Coordinates of N, CA and C in Angstrom, one line a residue:
M1 N 7.2 -23.9 -77.9 CA 7.4 -23.0 -79.3 C 7.6 -21.7 -79.0
I2 N 6.6 -21.1 -78.2 CA 6.8 -19.8 -78.1 C 8.1 -19.5 -77.5
R3 N 8.5 -20.3 -76.5 CA 9.8 -20.0 -75.7 C 11.1 -20.1 -76.7
D4 N 11.0 -20.9 -77.6 CA 11.9 -21.2 -78.6 C 12.1 -20.0 -79.5
W5 N 10.8 -19.3 -80.0 CA 10.7 -18.3 -80.9 C 11.4 -17.1 -79.9
W6 N 10.9 -16.9 -78.9 CA 11.4 -15.8 -77.9 C 12.9 -15.9 -77.8
Q7 N 13.6 -16.9 -77.7 CA 14.9 -17.1 -77.4 C 15.6 -17.0 -78.7
D8 N 15.1 -17.2 -79.8 CA 15.7 -17.0 -81.1 C 15.5 -15.6 -81.5
W9 N 14.5 -14.9 -81.1 CA 14.5 -13.5 -81.2 C 15.2 -12.7 -80.4
L10 N 15.6 -13.0 -79.2 CA 16.6 -12.2 -78.3 C 18.0 -12.6 -78.9
A11 N 18.2 -13.8 -79.2 CA 19.6 -14.0 -79.9 C 19.8 -13.3 -81.1
W12 N 18.8 -13.0 -82.0 CA 19.0 -12.3 -83.1 C 19.1 -10.7 -82.8
W13 N 18.5 -10.1 -81.8 CA 18.8 -8.9 -81.3 C 20.0 -8.6 -80.8
E14 N 20.6 -9.7 -80.3 CA 22.1 -9.4 -79.8 C 23.1 -9.1 -81.1
T15 N 22.7 -9.5 -82.1 CA 23.5 -9.4 -83.4 C 23.3 -8.1 -84.1
V16 N 22.2 -7.6 -83.8 CA 21.7 -6.2 -84.4 C 22.6 -5.1 -83.9
S17 N 23.2 -4.2 -85.0 CA 24.0 -3.0 -84.6 C 23.2 -2.1 -84.1
P18 N 23.6 -1.1 -83.1 CA 22.7 0.0 -82.7 C 22.2 0.8 -83.7
E19 N 22.9 1.1 -84.7 CA 22.3 1.8 -85.8 C 21.2 1.2 -86.6
F20 N 21.2 -0.1 -86.9 CA 20.1 -0.8 -87.5 C 18.9 -0.7 -86.6
A21 N 19.2 -1.0 -85.2 CA 18.1 -1.2 -84.2 C 17.4 0.3 -84.1
F22 N 18.1 1.5 -84.3 CA 17.5 2.9 -84.3 C 16.6 3.0 -85.7
L23 N 17.2 2.6 -86.7 CA 16.6 2.8 -88.0 C 15.3 2.0 -88.1
L24 N 15.3 0.8 -87.4 CA 14.2 -0.1 -87.4 C 13.0 0.4 -86.4
A25 N 13.3 1.1 -85.3 CA 12.5 1.5 -84.3 C 12.0 2.9 -84.7
L26 N 12.5 3.7 -85.5 CA 12.1 5.0 -85.9 C 10.7 5.1 -86.5
P27 N 10.4 4.3 -87.4 CA 8.9 4.4 -87.9 C 7.9 4.2 -86.9
F28 N 8.2 3.3 -85.9 CA 7.3 3.0 -84.8 C 7.3 4.3 -83.9
A29 N 8.3 4.9 -83.5 CA 8.4 5.9 -82.8 C 7.6 7.2 -83.3
I30 N 7.8 7.4 -84.7 CA 7.0 8.4 -85.5 C 5.4 8.1 -85.4
A31 N 5.0 6.9 -85.6 CA 3.8 6.5 -85.4 C 3.1 6.7 -84.2
V32 N 3.8 6.3 -83.0 CA 3.5 6.6 -81.7 C 3.2 8.1 -81.5
A33 N 4.2 8.9 -82.0 CA 4.3 10.4 -81.6 C 2.9 11.1 -82.4
S34 N 2.8 10.5 -83.6 CA 1.8 11.0 -84.3 C 0.2 10.6 -83.8
A35 N 0.2 9.4 -83.3 CA -1.2 9.0 -82.6 C -1.2 10.0 -81.4
I36 N -0.2 10.1 -80.6 CA -0.6 10.9 -79.4 C -0.9 12.3 -79.7
G37 N -0.4 12.9 -80.8 CA -0.6 14.3 -81.3 C -1.9 14.4 -81.8
E38 N -2.6 13.3 -82.5 CA -4.0 13.3 -82.9 C -4.9 13.2 -81.8
C39 N -4.6 12.4 -80.8 CA -5.4 12.3 -79.7 C -5.5 13.6 -78.9
C40 N -4.3 14.4 -78.7 CA -4.3 15.6 -78.2 C -5.3 16.5 -79.0
R41 N -5.1 16.6 -80.4 CA -5.9 17.6 -81.2 C -7.2 17.3 -80.9
R42 N -7.7 16.1 -81.1 CA -9.1 15.7 -80.8 C -9.6 16.0 -79.5
K43 N -8.9 16.0 -78.5 CA -9.3 16.2 -77.1 C -9.6 17.8 -76.9
H44 N -8.7 18.5 -77.6 CA -8.8 20.1 -77.4 C -9.6 20.7 -78.4
H45 N -9.8 20.0 -79.7 CA -10.8 20.7 -80.6 C -11.8 19.7 -81.1
P46 N -12.8 19.7 -80.4 CA -14.0 18.8 -80.8 C -14.6 18.9 -82.1

């Protein structure tokens, strides 16, 4: 079941345009950058 889901997911990604993939990943990249920044602020300013 997981293998079928994984293959379907990979097949879907092959149909996604690069622009859409970028827009889909952008909020996650911002969240990661924000989390890293918050960790650095907490480390340097207790």
